[in-house]
CSV table of C-alpha atoms in Angstrom, one decimal:
chain,number,residue,atom,x,y,z
A,227,ALA,CA,76.4,88.0,96.3
A,228,GLN,CA,79.8,86.6,95.6
A,229,ARG,CA,80.9,83.9,98.0
A,230,VAL,CA,83.5,81.1,98.2
A,231,THR,CA,82.9,78.1,100.3
A,232,GLN,CA,85.5,75.6,101.4
A,233,PRO,CA,83.5,73.0,103.4
A,234,GLU,CA,86.5,71.3,105.1
A,235,LYS,CA,88.6,73.1,107.7
A,236,LEU,CA,91.0,70.2,107.9
A,237,LEU,CA,91.8,67.4,105.5
A,238,SER,CA,94.2,64.8,106.7
A,239,VAL,CA,95.6,62.1,104.4
A,240,PHE,CA,98.5,59.7,104.3
A,241,LYS,CA,101.5,60.2,102.0
A,242,GLY,CA,100.7,58.8,98.5
A,243,ALA,CA,96.9,59.0,98.9
A,244,PRO,CA,94.8,61.1,96.5
A,245,VAL,CA,93.8,64.5,97.7
A,246,GLU,CA,90.8,66.6,96.8
A,247,LEU,CA,90.2,70.0,98.4
A,248,LYS,CA,86.7,71.2,97.8
A,249,CYS,CA,85.7,74.7,96.7
A,250,ASN,CA,82.3,75.9,95.7
A,251,TYR,CA,81.5,79.5,94.6
A,252,SER,CA,78.5,81.7,94.2
A,253,TYR,CA,78.6,84.2,91.4
A,254,SER,CA,76.2,85.0,88.6
A,255,GLY,CA,78.8,86.3,86.1
A,256,SER,CA,82.0,85.0,84.6
A,257,PRO,CA,84.3,84.2,87.5
A,258,GLU,CA,88.0,83.7,87.6
A,259,LEU,CA,89.0,81.1,90.1
A,260,PHE,CA,92.3,80.7,91.9
A,261,TRP,CA,94.0,78.5,94.5
A,262,TYR,CA,96.4,80.1,96.9
A,263,VAL,CA,98.7,78.2,99.3
A,264,GLN,CA,100.4,79.2,102.5
A,265,TYR,CA,103.1,76.9,103.7
A,266,SER,CA,104.2,77.1,107.4
A,267,ARG,CA,105.8,80.4,108.2
A,268,GLN,CA,105.6,81.6,104.6
A,269,ARG,CA,103.5,84.1,102.8
A,270,LEU,CA,100.3,83.5,100.8
A,271,GLN,CA,101.2,82.6,97.2
A,272,LEU,CA,99.4,81.7,94.1
A,273,LEU,CA,99.3,78.0,93.3
A,274,LEU,CA,97.2,78.0,90.2
A,275,ARG,CA,94.4,79.8,88.3
A,276,HIS,CA,91.7,78.2,86.2
A,277,ILE,CA,92.5,80.1,83.0
A,278,SER,CA,96.0,78.7,82.9
A,279,ARG,CA,94.7,75.1,82.9
A,280,GLU,CA,98.1,73.9,84.1
A,281,SER,CA,99.4,71.5,86.7
A,282,ILE,CA,101.5,73.0,89.5
A,283,LYS,CA,103.4,70.7,91.9
A,284,GLY,CA,101.1,67.9,90.6
A,285,PHE,CA,97.9,69.8,91.5
A,286,THR,CA,95.2,70.5,89.1
A,287,ALA,CA,91.8,72.2,89.3
A,288,ASP,CA,89.0,72.3,86.8
A,289,LEU,CA,86.3,74.9,86.8
A,290,ASN,CA,82.9,73.3,86.7
A,291,LYS,CA,80.4,76.0,86.0
A,292,GLY,CA,77.4,73.7,86.2
A,293,GLU,CA,78.3,72.7,89.7
A,294,THR,CA,79.9,76.0,90.5
A,295,SER,CA,83.0,74.2,91.8
A,296,PHE,CA,86.7,74.5,91.5
A,297,HIS,CA,88.1,71.5,93.4
A,298,LEU,CA,91.9,71.1,93.8
A,299,LYS,CA,93.2,67.6,93.2
A,300,LYS,CA,96.4,65.7,93.4
A,301,PRO,CA,96.7,62.0,92.7
A,302,PHE,CA,99.5,61.3,95.2
A,303,ALA,CA,100.0,63.6,98.2
A,304,GLN,CA,103.5,64.4,99.5
A,305,GLU,CA,104.4,65.5,103.0
A,306,GLU,CA,105.6,68.8,101.6
A,307,ASP,CA,102.1,69.5,100.4
A,308,SER,CA,101.0,70.1,104.0
A,309,ALA,CA,99.8,73.7,104.1
A,310,MET,CA,96.8,76.0,104.2
A,311,TYR,CA,95.0,76.2,100.9
A,312,TYR,CA,92.6,79.0,100.0
A,313,CYS,CA,90.3,79.1,97.1
A,314,ALA,CA,89.6,82.6,95.7
A,315,LEU,CA,87.2,84.2,93.2
A,316,ARG,CA,87.6,87.3,91.2
A,317,ALA,CA,84.7,88.7,89.2
A,318,GLY,CA,85.5,88.4,85.5
A,319,GLU,CA,84.0,91.8,84.9
A,320,SER,CA,86.0,93.3,87.7
A,321,ASN,CA,88.3,96.2,87.2
A,322,THR,CA,89.5,96.2,90.7
A,323,GLY,CA,91.3,92.9,91.1
A,324,LYS,CA,89.4,92.2,94.3
A,325,LEU,CA,89.7,88.6,95.5
A,326,ILE,CA,87.1,86.9,97.5
A,327,PHE,CA,88.6,84.1,99.6
A,328,GLY,CA,87.2,81.0,101.1
A,329,GLN,CA,88.0,80.3,104.7
A,330,GLY,CA,90.8,77.9,103.8
A,331,THR,CA,91.5,74.2,104.3
A,332,THR,CA,94.4,72.9,106.2
A,333,LEU,CA,95.9,69.9,104.4
A,334,GLN,CA,97.9,67.6,106.6
A,335,VAL,CA,99.9,64.8,104.9
A,336,LYS,CA,101.0,62.2,107.3
A,337,PRO,CA,104.0,60.0,106.6
B,108,ASP,CA,114.8,89.2,97.6
B,109,ALA,CA,111.6,90.0,99.4
B,110,MET,CA,109.2,91.7,97.0
B,111,VAL,CA,106.4,92.8,99.3
B,112,ILE,CA,107.6,93.8,102.7
B,113,GLN,CA,105.4,94.5,105.7
B,114,ASN,CA,106.5,96.2,108.9
B,115,PRO,CA,106.2,95.5,111.7
B,116,ARG,CA,105.5,91.8,111.6
B,117,TYR,CA,103.8,92.0,115.0
B,118,GLN,CA,102.2,95.1,116.4
B,119,VAL,CA,100.6,95.6,119.8
B,120,THR,CA,98.5,98.6,120.5
B,121,GLN,CA,96.1,99.8,123.1
B,122,PHE,CA,92.4,100.2,122.7
B,123,GLY,CA,91.8,103.6,121.0
B,124,LYS,CA,95.5,104.3,120.3
B,125,PRO,CA,96.1,105.1,116.7
B,126,VAL,CA,98.4,102.7,114.8
B,127,THR,CA,100.0,102.6,111.4
B,128,LEU,CA,101.0,99.5,109.4
B,129,SER,CA,103.4,99.7,106.6
B,130,CYS,CA,103.8,97.9,103.3
B,131,SER,CA,106.5,98.4,100.7
B,132,GLN,CA,107.2,96.7,97.3
B,133,THR,CA,110.1,96.4,95.0
B,134,LEU,CA,108.0,95.2,92.1
B,135,ASN,CA,106.9,98.6,90.8
B,136,HIS,CA,103.4,97.3,90.6
B,137,ASN,CA,100.5,99.7,90.0
B,138,VAL,CA,98.0,98.1,92.4
B,139,MET,CA,98.3,97.7,96.1
B,140,TYR,CA,95.8,96.0,98.3
B,141,TRP,CA,95.1,95.7,102.0
B,142,TYR,CA,93.3,92.6,103.3
B,143,GLN,CA,92.1,91.9,106.9
B,144,GLN,CA,92.1,88.4,108.1
B,145,LYS,CA,90.6,87.6,111.5
B,146,SER,CA,91.2,84.4,113.3
B,147,SER,CA,89.9,81.4,111.3
B,148,GLN,CA,88.3,83.6,108.7
B,149,ALA,CA,88.9,84.3,105.1
B,150,PRO,CA,91.1,87.3,104.1
B,151,LYS,CA,88.8,90.3,103.3
B,152,LEU,CA,89.6,93.2,101.1
B,153,LEU,CA,89.6,96.6,102.9
B,154,PHE,CA,90.7,98.9,100.1
B,155,HIS,CA,93.2,99.2,97.3
B,156,TYR,CA,95.0,101.7,95.2
B,157,TYR,CA,95.6,101.8,91.5
B,158,ASP,CA,98.5,104.1,91.3
B,159,LYS,CA,97.2,107.1,93.4
B,160,ASP,CA,93.5,106.3,92.9
B,161,PHE,CA,92.0,105.0,96.1
B,162,ASN,CA,89.2,102.5,96.1
B,163,ASN,CA,87.4,101.8,99.4
B,164,GLU,CA,85.2,98.7,99.9
B,165,ALA,CA,81.7,99.7,100.9
B,166,ASP,CA,81.8,97.8,104.2
B,167,THR,CA,85.2,99.0,105.4
B,168,PRO,CA,84.8,100.9,108.6
B,169,ASP,CA,85.6,104.6,108.7
B,170,ASN,CA,88.1,103.8,111.4
B,171,PHE,CA,90.4,102.5,108.6
B,172,GLN,CA,92.3,104.8,106.3
B,173,SER,CA,95.1,104.4,103.9
B,174,ARG,CA,97.9,106.4,102.3
B,175,ARG,CA,100.0,105.8,99.3
B,176,PRO,CA,102.7,108.5,99.1
B,177,ASN,CA,104.5,106.9,96.2
B,178,THR,CA,104.5,103.7,94.1
B,179,SER,CA,106.6,101.7,96.6
B,180,PHE,CA,104.8,102.4,99.9
B,181,CYS,CA,101.3,102.0,101.2
B,182,PHE,CA,100.1,102.6,104.8
B,183,LEU,CA,97.2,101.4,106.7
B,184,ASP,CA,96.1,103.7,109.5
B,185,ILE,CA,93.6,102.6,112.2
B,186,ARG,CA,92.5,105.7,114.0
B,187,SER,CA,90.9,104.2,117.1
B,188,PRO,CA,91.6,100.5,117.2
B,189,GLY,CA,88.9,98.4,118.9
B,190,LEU,CA,89.3,94.9,120.2
B,191,GLY,CA,87.5,93.7,117.1
B,192,ASP,CA,90.3,95.0,114.9
B,193,ALA,CA,92.7,92.5,116.1
B,194,ALA,CA,93.7,90.5,113.0
B,195,MET,CA,96.3,89.7,110.5
B,196,TYR,CA,96.7,92.5,107.9
B,197,LEU,CA,97.9,91.4,104.5
B,198,CYS,CA,99.3,93.7,101.9
B,199,ALA,CA,99.4,92.5,98.3
B,200,THR,CA,100.4,94.0,94.9
B,201,SER,CA,99.7,93.3,91.3
B,202,ARG,CA,101.0,94.9,88.1
B,203,GLU,CA,97.5,95.4,86.8
B,204,TRP,CA,94.0,94.5,88.0
B,205,ASN,CA,93.9,91.1,86.3
B,206,ASN,CA,97.5,90.0,87.2
B,207,GLU,CA,98.7,87.7,89.9
B,208,GLN,CA,98.7,89.3,93.4
B,209,PHE,CA,101.9,89.0,95.4
B,210,PHE,CA,101.4,89.0,99.2
B,211,GLY,CA,103.5,90.2,102.0
B,212,PRO,CA,104.1,88.2,105.1
B,213,GLY,CA,101.4,90.1,107.0
B,214,THR,CA,101.3,92.1,110.2
B,215,ARG,CA,99.6,90.6,113.2
B,216,LEU,CA,97.8,93.3,115.2
B,217,THR,CA,97.0,92.8,118.8
B,218,VAL,CA,94.7,95.3,120.6
B,219,LEU,CA,94.9,95.3,124.4
C-alpha cells in the first residue's frame, strides 16, 4: 500500500536554527515525491518536487530510496517559514496524478 | 488573479440535505481533482476528471458524486450528507497527469 508518514505534528524552532521536517513513504515502485506548503489563510501550494532537485526559499529535499525518506531541510529558519507542510507521493507509474499526502507538520519559527 | 476558485468558502448543511460544492478554474487545465480533508488528517483524493473522463477512487462513498459540464467547472454533490462528511473539500487542477497541481482555497463543510 502507498503511504506517507510525517511523524511530527508540530516542529517549533527559533529563527536562524536549522530545520528538518521528516517524511517517510511506503511504495514499492518508482515514486515521485513532493513537498506542499500552506501558509496561514492561503491555499496549498507546491514547494518543491524531488525530480527538480532545486532549492526553493532555501529549502531542499533529497529522495533517499534506501531509507524511503524525503526529508525537507533548511539551514537557517525564518519567521516567514511558519506554515503547515505536507509531504506527498505520486506513483511514478500513475496515469492519474493522484497524490497521497502525509498528515502534515506545522512548522513554528519563533523570533 | 485567482486561478482555482471554490464557492462557497463555508457551507453549512443539515444532516441528509443534499449539498453542492463548486470549483472553477481559469487555467484551462485538463485534469480536475476533488480531495477531502478531515480535521487533522491528510487530504484524500475522492475522484478526478481528465477532460470529461471521470475516475472514481475505489473507497469513495456512493454518497459523493461529481459533474464536470465544461473545462472550467467541476461540482461535488453530496446526496445525503452525514456528520462524518464534515470536512474541508479541496479542488485542484493540473494541465496533465504529471504536472503540478494547483489548489483552490477549499470549502469547509459543516453538517448539523
